Amino acid sequence: MPSEKELEEYYKDRYQEVKEKVEYKDFLNDIEEIKEENSDAPFITEEQIVNMAVEKHAGRQNIQQTHTNQVQKISSLVDGNGNISIQGRLLAISNIKTFTTKKGREGKVANLTVEDSTGKIRVVMWTDNMKYMSRINEGDIVKINNLEVKTGYTGDLEVQMRNNSSIQVMPEEVDSSLPKYEEVITPLGEILEDGEYNVIVRIKKISTLREIPKEDRTLQIITLDVMDKTGSMEFTLWNNDTALVETLELKEHDTIKIIKARAQSRYDQMSLSNSWNGRIVKDDYDVPDFEESILKIGDADEEENVTILGVVTKIYDTITFTKNDGTDGQVKSIEVTDDTGAMRVTLWNKETEITMNKGDIIKIEGGNIEFDDYAGDGYRLNTGWNASIVMNPEIDDELREKLAQIDKFQVTKISEASNVDIDEGREIDVVGRILSMGDIREFQRVDGTDGQVRSIDLSDETGSINVSLWDDKVDINQGLGDAIKIENAQTRLGQGRMDLSVGRSSRITIPSDEEIINLPSFEELERDRYNDRTISQLEDGEQNTKLRVRITSINDINTFTRADGRDGRVRAINVADETGEIQVSLWDNDTELKFQEGSAIIIENPVIDSQGVNLRLSIGNNSTIRQARTEEAELMPSIHEIENKLYIEKAIEDIEEDDRHIKVKGIIEEINGEKIIYAMCPNCNKRITQDEEGYVCDICGEKIENPNYLMIVATTLQDETGTIQATFFRKEAEELIGATTDEVVSIFSQTGDESSMSGKMEDLIGHEVTIIADSNYNEYDEDIRLNVRKLLIVV
């Protein structure tokens, strides 16, 4: 394609022909107008467009515009003639081809070859002219009216039909001077040199579509193996002609007549290809049929050009790779099984796009069997350049019944998949709903490469199984409660149970309606899998529990360093139902909460362990924490109902040792503003001390450059019954004084005075607060104190 600069030079050069009659800018406008008028003509060239612009102003005397549709001799036609007719012998009719115009419309085009006593010419038919195709045959004498003469893309003259053009089949006696037409059918065995031939053949094989990348475009090719009683030969369709296989519904064993097939010799072997003016006619011709030799997979050995037929029993994901020339290629493996065995088959490029499902019958012709150390039986079939793949071919009832007995593609129930007696390493297919989904975890392999893994629990009506998704399989589109089908999952023995591993050779797909017809709903599977518990019913180490709770408080995220040097994050939240309140630890990605205080949430299969006398929950890899669905939340008490139930209000004199979740209202009588910020070790979370060299952790024995900070505010509360010391920590302390920990640390670092906040804090004396707190007995001072869990009101 010429560059913009080259095109401009071409316009200027051609403008010299008409510069005396038109301004250059008007000449360019003419070119643009002609381009717009011919935007639906797919094959018009830049040269033809410029010719039209030149002719508009040149006033050439040799351009004849007739208005009577008089018949002209082919030898007298001149580029630009319009409204003319020709009459002659119809020598060739091409097949109809489809195209897409620049405006996105679909069109049709076909070519005729017409000869009179003076010469031959091509006639181009367009979409509106296709009605005449069924009325004409090779050998007819035709008169074609209302034509326009143009220079074609080959540089030769051609005539083009218009919307109002017509074709008349004339009687033989209309012109005795026309050459006679004789359709000579040449047997394949007699084609010995280059040329055009008519042949009648039977199709033995149709290759799958192949693509050949070139610098400026990609060529498409389909090869048909054809035969007659004298021999066999390849017949090739190129580019747009490849669509004829689908348009004419060609298939193996069909008989066809190919008119004007172009023969050529290559590597001392003759082959045929479709010509621009050739035609394929599908009909019932008298050509011998052929017997197919289908290889039984159980008899496979290293061999070329074989045919196998069987059932698709495994399908693996397509893999994209980079070829030696830098372009992308695609490869996909499938497994094909017949009544004698199974074999891995490798598909390449366009073959990977063929629609196929497990259970489909497939016939592969022209494949090469190669020995493969990695194949279970030692052999693999590789589809070659000229291979043919036919999905669900026509076969006899006996063979179809035999193939129907192959049940390897049946889905395995999860109860069977999870059986420890099943063979480890076996590839199976399962269908189920995602009952829980863990976070993506990153790790490093022993070879130094990075990997990813995610665990999900998959359930059907028979049970549940843990599934590990590896690397690119972790990013699945489905979520909690969705039904999925996993193909080629590998069984793997876990801790006393059988798990499934889903890696590179596995596929995750959406199951069909038939495959999930008996699959219970997510709610039904939840009820069967998990035991509903209230907080008061929880026991240490209990598994498969389900809690319906509301969040009562959310603490900040704490960061730490693991023993292996990796950074970690943890966040504690408190949740409650009508029977109690409990702390939940969230780790790493789970710390990024999308919930708020008061949110109704569902916690499934948490890790339950004891911390002193209290239980604590932790969200592990096999746990799920999610927002309650609307219908679930409506059945749960509100946060206010839970607080009124759990938080018993007490006067200060009635507070007893080890009271939990009590509501206390009092006036701030005293507040300690001298020391409220404490430095903490980011590794062990213990207090650290500062000396001349900075902060040092006595526990870790390390110098700490960037400590964490903890705010603690000690107060004394008073009501009409007495006084009690109440200590505010972290978020509750920040809410009390109206400043964040970072803000206070910044103030201290600027002033160098840790008591610089005491004046502001003393302003709180005399204010009434309402708190939720736990009590504990202080042995040193022999009194009861409060640890504030939540600040409700400051008045």
PDB file of N, CA, C and O in Angstrom, residues 181 183-193 195-203 224-236 254-263 270-274 278-283 285-287:
ATOM      1  N   TYR A 181     -19.258 -24.424 -27.689  1.00  0.00           N
ATOM      2  CA  TYR A 181     -18.839 -24.757 -26.322  1.00  0.00           C
ATOM      3  C   TYR A 181     -18.915 -26.267 -26.145  1.00  0.00           C
ATOM      4  O   TYR A 181     -19.919 -26.899 -26.481  1.00  0.00           O
ATOM      5  N   GLU A 183     -17.981 -29.060 -23.098  1.00  0.00           N
ATOM      6  CA  GLU A 183     -17.490 -29.293 -21.739  1.00  0.00           C
ATOM      7  C   GLU A 183     -16.758 -30.639 -21.720  1.00  0.00           C
ATOM      8  O   GLU A 183     -17.367 -31.708 -21.728  1.00  0.00           O
ATOM      9  N   VAL A 184     -15.452 -30.573 -21.698  1.00  0.00           N
ATOM     10  CA  VAL A 184     -14.626 -31.775 -21.712  1.00  0.00           C
ATOM     11  C   VAL A 184     -14.265 -32.127 -20.265  1.00  0.00           C
ATOM     12  O   VAL A 184     -13.717 -31.297 -19.536  1.00  0.00           O
ATOM     13  N   ILE A 185     -14.598 -33.332 -19.843  1.00  0.00           N
ATOM     14  CA  ILE A 185     -14.240 -33.813 -18.505  1.00  0.00           C
ATOM     15  C   ILE A 185     -12.967 -34.628 -18.629  1.00  0.00           C
ATOM     16  O   ILE A 185     -12.918 -35.625 -19.368  1.00  0.00           O
ATOM     17  N   THR A 186     -11.946 -34.228 -17.916  1.00  0.00           N
ATOM     18  CA  THR A 186     -10.652 -34.902 -17.978  1.00  0.00           C
ATOM     19  C   THR A 186     -10.470 -35.801 -16.762  1.00  0.00           C
ATOM     20  O   THR A 186     -10.606 -35.326 -15.626  1.00  0.00           O
ATOM     21  N   PRO A 187     -10.169 -37.094 -16.947  1.00  0.00           N
ATOM     22  CA  PRO A 187      -9.878 -37.953 -15.787  1.00  0.00           C
ATOM     23  C   PRO A 187      -8.616 -37.456 -15.082  1.00  0.00           C
ATOM     24  O   PRO A 187      -7.685 -36.934 -15.711  1.00  0.00           O
ATOM     25  N   LEU A 188      -8.572 -37.604 -13.771  1.00  0.00           N
ATOM     26  CA  LEU A 188      -7.425 -37.130 -12.999  1.00  0.00           C
ATOM     27  C   LEU A 188      -6.132 -37.764 -13.484  1.00  0.00           C
ATOM     28  O   LEU A 188      -5.077 -37.115 -13.513  1.00  0.00           O
ATOM     29  N   GLY A 189      -6.190 -39.029 -13.846  1.00  0.00           N
ATOM     30  CA  GLY A 189      -4.985 -39.733 -14.280  1.00  0.00           C
ATOM     31  C   GLY A 189      -4.407 -39.214 -15.573  1.00  0.00           C
ATOM     32  O   GLY A 189      -3.258 -39.527 -15.917  1.00  0.00           O
ATOM     33  N   GLU A 190      -5.173 -38.408 -16.318  1.00  0.00           N
ATOM     34  CA  GLU A 190      -4.693 -37.884 -17.602  1.00  0.00           C
ATOM     35  C   GLU A 190      -4.209 -36.445 -17.510  1.00  0.00           C
ATOM     36  O   GLU A 190      -3.823 -35.839 -18.513  1.00  0.00           O
ATOM     37  N   ILE A 191      -4.268 -35.848 -16.300  1.00  0.00           N
ATOM     38  CA  ILE A 191      -3.764 -34.481 -16.116  1.00  0.00           C
ATOM     39  C   ILE A 191      -2.260 -34.575 -15.904  1.00  0.00           C
ATOM     40  O   ILE A 191      -1.790 -35.002 -14.840  1.00  0.00           O
ATOM     41  N   LEU A 192      -1.506 -34.187 -16.931  1.00  0.00           N
ATOM     42  CA  LEU A 192      -0.053 -34.364 -16.899  1.00  0.00           C
ATOM     43  C   LEU A 192       0.717 -33.053 -16.981  1.00  0.00           C
ATOM     44  O   LEU A 192       1.936 -33.033 -16.818  1.00  0.00           O
ATOM     45  N   GLU A 193       0.031 -31.954 -17.286  1.00  0.00           N
ATOM     46  CA  GLU A 193       0.741 -30.684 -17.403  1.00  0.00           C
ATOM     47  C   GLU A 193      -0.162 -29.552 -16.942  1.00  0.00           C
ATOM     48  O   GLU A 193      -1.380 -29.714 -16.768  1.00  0.00           O
ATOM     49  N   GLY A 195      -2.467 -26.239 -16.682  1.00  0.00           N
ATOM     50  CA  GLY A 195      -3.563 -25.808 -17.534  1.00  0.00           C
ATOM     51  C   GLY A 195      -4.870 -25.813 -16.763  1.00  0.00           C
ATOM     52  O   GLY A 195      -4.899 -26.018 -15.544  1.00  0.00           O
ATOM     53  N   GLU A 196      -6.003 -25.553 -17.472  1.00  0.00           N
ATOM     54  CA  GLU A 196      -7.323 -25.572 -16.862  1.00  0.00           C
ATOM     55  C   GLU A 196      -8.068 -26.821 -17.326  1.00  0.00           C
ATOM     56  O   GLU A 196      -8.049 -27.150 -18.517  1.00  0.00           O
ATOM     57  N   TYR A 197      -8.733 -27.485 -16.385  1.00  0.00           N
ATOM     58  CA  TYR A 197      -9.413 -28.741 -16.683  1.00  0.00           C
ATOM     59  C   TYR A 197     -10.765 -28.760 -15.979  1.00  0.00           C
ATOM     60  O   TYR A 197     -10.947 -28.157 -14.905  1.00  0.00           O
ATOM     61  N   ASN A 198     -11.695 -29.492 -16.581  1.00  0.00           N
ATOM     62  CA  ASN A 198     -12.948 -29.832 -15.920  1.00  0.00           C
ATOM     63  C   ASN A 198     -12.840 -31.261 -15.411  1.00  0.00           C
ATOM     64  O   ASN A 198     -12.449 -32.161 -16.170  1.00  0.00           O
ATOM     65  N   VAL A 199     -13.187 -31.480 -14.142  1.00  0.00           N
ATOM     66  CA  VAL A 199     -13.089 -32.829 -13.573  1.00  0.00           C
ATOM     67  C   VAL A 199     -14.347 -33.143 -12.781  1.00  0.00           C
ATOM     68  O   VAL A 199     -15.023 -32.239 -12.275  1.00  0.00           O
ATOM     69  N   ILE A 200     -14.666 -34.419 -12.717  1.00  0.00           N
ATOM     70  CA  ILE A 200     -15.753 -34.903 -11.852  1.00  0.00           C
ATOM     71  C   ILE A 200     -15.124 -35.892 -10.881  1.00  0.00           C
ATOM     72  O   ILE A 200     -14.514 -36.884 -11.297  1.00  0.00           O
ATOM     73  N   VAL A 201     -15.264 -35.596  -9.576  1.00  0.00           N
ATOM     74  CA  VAL A 201     -14.508 -36.349  -8.567  1.00  0.00           C
ATOM     75  C   VAL A 201     -15.363 -36.593  -7.327  1.00  0.00           C
ATOM     76  O   VAL A 201     -16.427 -36.005  -7.151  1.00  0.00           O
ATOM     77  N   ARG A 202     -14.851 -37.479  -6.486  1.00  0.00           N
ATOM     78  CA  ARG A 202     -15.458 -37.720  -5.172  1.00  0.00           C
ATOM     79  C   ARG A 202     -14.502 -37.183  -4.097  1.00  0.00           C
ATOM     80  O   ARG A 202     -13.283 -37.333  -4.204  1.00  0.00           O
ATOM     81  N   ILE A 203     -15.062 -36.543  -3.091  1.00  0.00           N
ATOM     82  CA  ILE A 203     -14.243 -35.979  -2.004  1.00  0.00           C
ATOM     83  C   ILE A 203     -13.890 -37.083  -1.011  1.00  0.00           C
ATOM     84  O   ILE A 203     -14.772 -37.727  -0.435  1.00  0.00           O
ATOM     85  N   LEU A 224      -8.752 -30.237  -0.339  1.00  0.00           N
ATOM     86  CA  LEU A 224      -9.629 -31.397  -0.491  1.00  0.00           C
ATOM     87  C   LEU A 224      -8.843 -32.505  -1.190  1.00  0.00           C
ATOM     88  O   LEU A 224      -8.197 -32.257  -2.209  1.00  0.00           O
ATOM     89  N   ASP A 225      -8.878 -33.697  -0.634  1.00  0.00           N
ATOM     90  CA  ASP A 225      -8.359 -34.869  -1.338  1.00  0.00           C
ATOM     91  C   ASP A 225      -9.506 -35.417  -2.190  1.00  0.00           C
ATOM     92  O   ASP A 225     -10.569 -35.755  -1.656  1.00  0.00           O
ATOM     93  N   VAL A 226      -9.315 -35.460  -3.504  1.00  0.00           N
ATOM     94  CA  VAL A 226     -10.381 -35.914  -4.402  1.00  0.00           C
ATOM     95  C   VAL A 226      -9.890 -37.099  -5.223  1.00  0.00           C
ATOM     96  O   VAL A 226      -8.682 -37.317  -5.383  1.00  0.00           O
ATOM     97  N   MET A 227     -10.837 -37.865  -5.765  1.00  0.00           N
ATOM     98  CA  MET A 227     -10.485 -39.066  -6.521  1.00  0.00           C
ATOM     99  C   MET A 227     -11.531 -39.332  -7.602  1.00  0.00           C
ATOM    100  O   MET A 227     -12.676 -38.885  -7.524  1.00  0.00           O
ATOM    101  N   ASP A 228     -11.096 -40.017  -8.638  1.00  0.00           N
ATOM    102  CA  ASP A 228     -12.021 -40.638  -9.576  1.00  0.00           C
ATOM    103  C   ASP A 228     -11.473 -42.035  -9.859  1.00  0.00           C
ATOM    104  O   ASP A 228     -10.560 -42.506  -9.149  1.00  0.00           O
ATOM    105  N   LYS A 229     -11.967 -42.719 -10.837  1.00  0.00           N
ATOM    106  CA  LYS A 229     -11.542 -44.109 -11.046  1.00  0.00           C
ATOM    107  C   LYS A 229     -10.114 -44.214 -11.582  1.00  0.00           C
ATOM    108  O   LYS A 229      -9.538 -45.293 -11.615  1.00  0.00           O
ATOM    109  N   THR A 230      -9.534 -43.051 -11.971  1.00  0.00           N
ATOM    110  CA  THR A 230      -8.177 -43.101 -12.543  1.00  0.00           C
ATOM    111  C   THR A 230      -7.092 -42.675 -11.564  1.00  0.00           C
ATOM    112  O   THR A 230      -5.903 -42.809 -11.855  1.00  0.00           O
ATOM    113  N   GLY A 231      -7.475 -42.096 -10.405  1.00  0.00           N
ATOM    114  CA  GLY A 231      -6.440 -41.678  -9.475  1.00  0.00           C
ATOM    115  C   GLY A 231      -6.953 -40.683  -8.449  1.00  0.00           C
ATOM    116  O   GLY A 231      -8.159 -40.413  -8.347  1.00  0.00           O
ATOM    117  N   SER A 232      -6.006 -40.121  -7.683  1.00  0.00           N
ATOM    118  CA  SER A 232      -6.322 -39.156  -6.630  1.00  0.00           C
ATOM    119  C   SER A 232      -5.473 -37.906  -6.814  1.00  0.00           C
ATOM    120  O   SER A 232      -4.404 -37.941  -7.430  1.00  0.00           O
ATOM    121  N   MET A 233      -5.947 -36.782  -6.252  1.00  0.00           N
ATOM    122  CA  MET A 233      -5.215 -35.530  -6.382  1.00  0.00           C
ATOM    123  C   MET A 233      -5.699 -34.571  -5.299  1.00  0.00           C
ATOM    124  O   MET A 233      -6.807 -34.716  -4.763  1.00  0.00           O
ATOM    125  N   GLU A 234      -4.866 -33.578  -4.976  1.00  0.00           N
ATOM    126  CA  GLU A 234      -5.268 -32.526  -4.043  1.00  0.00           C
ATOM    127  C   GLU A 234      -5.901 -31.377  -4.809  1.00  0.00           C
ATOM    128  O   GLU A 234      -5.433 -30.999  -5.881  1.00  0.00           O
ATOM    129  N   PHE A 235      -6.980 -30.828  -4.231  1.00  0.00           N
ATOM    130  CA  PHE A 235      -7.665 -29.668  -4.801  1.00  0.00           C
ATOM    131  C   PHE A 235      -7.697 -28.590  -3.717  1.00  0.00           C
ATOM    132  O   PHE A 235      -8.239 -28.806  -2.641  1.00  0.00           O
ATOM    133  N   THR A 236      -7.125 -27.423  -3.999  1.00  0.00           N
ATOM    134  CA  THR A 236      -6.916 -26.401  -2.974  1.00  0.00           C
ATOM    135  C   THR A 236      -7.838 -25.211  -3.186  1.00  0.00           C
ATOM    136  O   THR A 236      -7.990 -24.712  -4.311  1.00  0.00           O
ATOM    137  N   ASP A 254     -18.992 -36.813  -0.865  1.00  0.00           N
ATOM    138  CA  ASP A 254     -19.768 -36.071  -1.857  1.00  0.00           C
ATOM    139  C   ASP A 254     -19.078 -36.153  -3.222  1.00  0.00           C
ATOM    140  O   ASP A 254     -17.848 -36.231  -3.309  1.00  0.00           O
ATOM    141  N   THR A 255     -19.902 -36.112  -4.280  1.00  0.00           N
ATOM    142  CA  THR A 255     -19.339 -36.028  -5.636  1.00  0.00           C
ATOM    143  C   THR A 255     -19.562 -34.614  -6.162  1.00  0.00           C
ATOM    144  O   THR A 255     -20.631 -34.021  -5.961  1.00  0.00           O
ATOM    145  N   ILE A 256     -18.541 -34.064  -6.837  1.00  0.00           N
ATOM    146  CA  ILE A 256     -18.602 -32.694  -7.321  1.00  0.00           C
ATOM    147  C   ILE A 256     -18.007 -32.613  -8.725  1.00  0.00           C
ATOM    148  O   ILE A 256     -17.185 -33.433  -9.116  1.00  0.00           O
ATOM    149  N   LYS A 257     -18.474 -31.604  -9.479  1.00  0.00           N
ATOM    150  CA  LYS A 257     -17.851 -31.253 -10.749  1.00  0.00           C
ATOM    151  C   LYS A 257     -17.115 -29.942 -10.535  1.00  0.00           C
ATOM    152  O   LYS A 257     -17.688 -28.969 -10.031  1.00  0.00           O
ATOM    153  N   ILE A 258     -15.849 -29.918 -10.895  1.00  0.00           N
ATOM    154  CA  ILE A 258     -15.052 -28.704 -10.783  1.00  0.00           C
ATOM    155  C   ILE A 258     -14.777 -28.208 -12.189  1.00  0.00           C
ATOM    156  O   ILE A 258     -14.131 -28.901 -12.992  1.00  0.00           O
ATOM    157  N   ILE A 259     -15.288 -27.032 -12.495  1.00  0.00           N
ATOM    158  CA  ILE A 259     -15.126 -26.449 -13.824  1.00  0.00           C
ATOM    159  C   ILE A 259     -13.965 -25.463 -13.781  1.00  0.00           C
ATOM    160  O   ILE A 259     -13.868 -24.628 -12.885  1.00  0.00           O
ATOM    161  N   LYS A 260     -13.086 -25.590 -14.757  1.00  0.00           N
ATOM    162  CA  LYS A 260     -11.905 -24.739 -14.876  1.00  0.00           C
ATOM    163  C   LYS A 260     -11.001 -24.835 -13.641  1.00  0.00           C
ATOM    164  O   LYS A 260     -10.530 -23.826 -13.103  1.00  0.00           O
ATOM    165  N   ALA A 261     -10.786 -26.057 -13.170  1.00  0.00           N
ATOM    166  CA  ALA A 261      -9.791 -26.265 -12.121  1.00  0.00           C
ATOM    167  C   ALA A 261      -8.403 -26.004 -12.713  1.00  0.00           C
ATOM    168  O   ALA A 261      -8.098 -26.439 -13.816  1.00  0.00           O
ATOM    169  N   ARG A 262      -7.570 -25.277 -11.964  1.00  0.00           N
ATOM    170  CA  ARG A 262      -6.244 -24.940 -12.458  1.00  0.00           C
ATOM    171  C   ARG A 262      -5.248 -25.993 -11.988  1.00  0.00           C
ATOM    172  O   ARG A 262      -5.094 -26.227 -10.788  1.00  0.00           O
ATOM    173  N   ALA A 263      -4.578 -26.652 -12.925  1.00  0.00           N
ATOM    174  CA  ALA A 263      -3.617 -27.705 -12.594  1.00  0.00           C
ATOM    175  C   ALA A 263      -2.207 -27.151 -12.666  1.00  0.00           C
ATOM    176  O   ALA A 263      -1.879 -26.342 -13.539  1.00  0.00           O
ATOM    177  N   MET A 270       1.247 -33.448  -9.625  1.00  0.00           N
ATOM    178  CA  MET A 270       0.195 -32.556 -10.082  1.00  0.00           C
ATOM    179  C   MET A 270      -0.802 -32.295  -8.954  1.00  0.00           C
ATOM    180  O   MET A 270      -1.111 -33.172  -8.147  1.00  0.00           O
ATOM    181  N   SER A 271      -1.317 -31.065  -8.922  1.00  0.00           N
ATOM    182  CA  SER A 271      -2.375 -30.712  -7.975  1.00  0.00           C
ATOM    183  C   SER A 271      -3.301 -29.717  -8.643  1.00  0.00           C
ATOM    184  O   SER A 271      -2.959 -29.102  -9.666  1.00  0.00           O
ATOM    185  N   LEU A 272      -4.491 -29.566  -8.070  1.00  0.00           N
ATOM    186  CA  LEU A 272      -5.502 -28.665  -8.612  1.00  0.00           C
ATOM    187  C   LEU A 272      -5.790 -27.553  -7.611  1.00  0.00           C
ATOM    188  O   LEU A 272      -5.657 -27.734  -6.410  1.00  0.00           O
ATOM    189  N   SER A 273      -6.212 -26.405  -8.145  1.00  0.00           N
ATOM    190  CA  SER A 273      -6.697 -25.328  -7.284  1.00  0.00           C
ATOM    191  C   SER A 273      -7.839 -24.621  -7.996  1.00  0.00           C
ATOM    192  O   SER A 273      -7.967 -24.691  -9.225  1.00  0.00           O
ATOM    193  N   ASN A 274      -8.659 -23.941  -7.208  1.00  0.00           N
ATOM    194  CA  ASN A 274      -9.826 -23.267  -7.767  1.00  0.00           C
ATOM    195  C   ASN A 274      -9.384 -21.985  -8.471  1.00  0.00           C
ATOM    196  O   ASN A 274      -8.581 -21.222  -7.957  1.00  0.00           O
ATOM    197  N   GLY A 278     -13.618 -20.269 -12.041  1.00  0.00           N
ATOM    198  CA  GLY A 278     -14.045 -21.660 -11.948  1.00  0.00           C
ATOM    199  C   GLY A 278     -15.285 -21.821 -11.083  1.00  0.00           C
ATOM    200  O   GLY A 278     -15.740 -20.887 -10.420  1.00  0.00           O
ATOM    201  N   ARG A 279     -15.839 -23.021 -11.107  1.00  0.00           N
ATOM    202  CA  ARG A 279     -17.066 -23.277 -10.353  1.00  0.00           C
ATOM    203  C   ARG A 279     -17.066 -24.700  -9.842  1.00  0.00           C
ATOM    204  O   ARG A 279     -16.546 -25.613 -10.493  1.00  0.00           O
ATOM    205  N   ILE A 280     -17.630 -24.878  -8.650  1.00  0.00           N
ATOM    206  CA  ILE A 280     -17.824 -26.202  -8.070  1.00  0.00           C
ATOM    207  C   ILE A 280     -19.319 -26.486  -8.044  1.00  0.00           C
ATOM    208  O   ILE A 280     -20.095 -25.685  -7.516  1.00  0.00           O
ATOM    209  N   VAL A 281     -19.706 -27.610  -8.610  1.00  0.00           N
ATOM    210  CA  VAL A 281     -21.112 -27.997  -8.642  1.00  0.00           C
ATOM    211  C   VAL A 281     -21.258 -29.312  -7.886  1.00  0.00           C
ATOM    212  O   VAL A 281     -20.639 -30.320  -8.244  1.00  0.00           O
ATOM    213  N   LYS A 282     -22.056 -29.299  -6.842  1.00  0.00           N
ATOM    214  CA  LYS A 282     -22.295 -30.510  -6.055  1.00  0.00           C
ATOM    215  C   LYS A 282     -23.518 -31.236  -6.613  1.00  0.00           C
ATOM    216  O   LYS A 282     -24.584 -30.656  -6.765  1.00  0.00           O
ATOM    217  N   ASP A 283     -23.334 -32.530  -6.949  1.00  0.00           N
ATOM    218  CA  ASP A 283     -24.438 -33.300  -7.522  1.00  0.00           C
ATOM    219  C   ASP A 283     -24.133 -34.781  -7.320  1.00  0.00           C
ATOM    220  O   ASP A 283     -23.085 -35.142  -6.777  1.00  0.00           O
ATOM    221  N   TYR A 285     -22.909 -37.573  -9.024  1.00  0.00           N
ATOM    222  CA  TYR A 285     -22.200 -38.003 -10.229  1.00  0.00           C
ATOM    223  C   TYR A 285     -21.748 -39.455 -10.079  1.00  0.00           C
ATOM    224  O   TYR A 285     -21.611 -39.979  -8.962  1.00  0.00           O
ATOM    225  N   ASP A 286     -21.498 -40.079 -11.206  1.00  0.00           N
ATOM    226  CA  ASP A 286     -21.094 -41.485 -11.229  1.00  0.00           C
ATOM    227  C   ASP A 286     -19.578 -41.582 -11.033  1.00  0.00           C
ATOM    228  O   ASP A 286     -18.811 -41.563 -11.992  1.00  0.00           O
ATOM    229  N   VAL A 287     -19.190 -41.633  -9.758  1.00  0.00           N
ATOM    230  CA  VAL A 287     -17.781 -41.771  -9.402  1.00  0.00           C
ATOM    231  C   VAL A 287     -17.676 -42.887  -8.368  1.00  0.00           C
ATOM    232  O   VAL A 287     -18.485 -42.950  -7.438  1.00  0.00           O
TER     233      VAL A 287
END
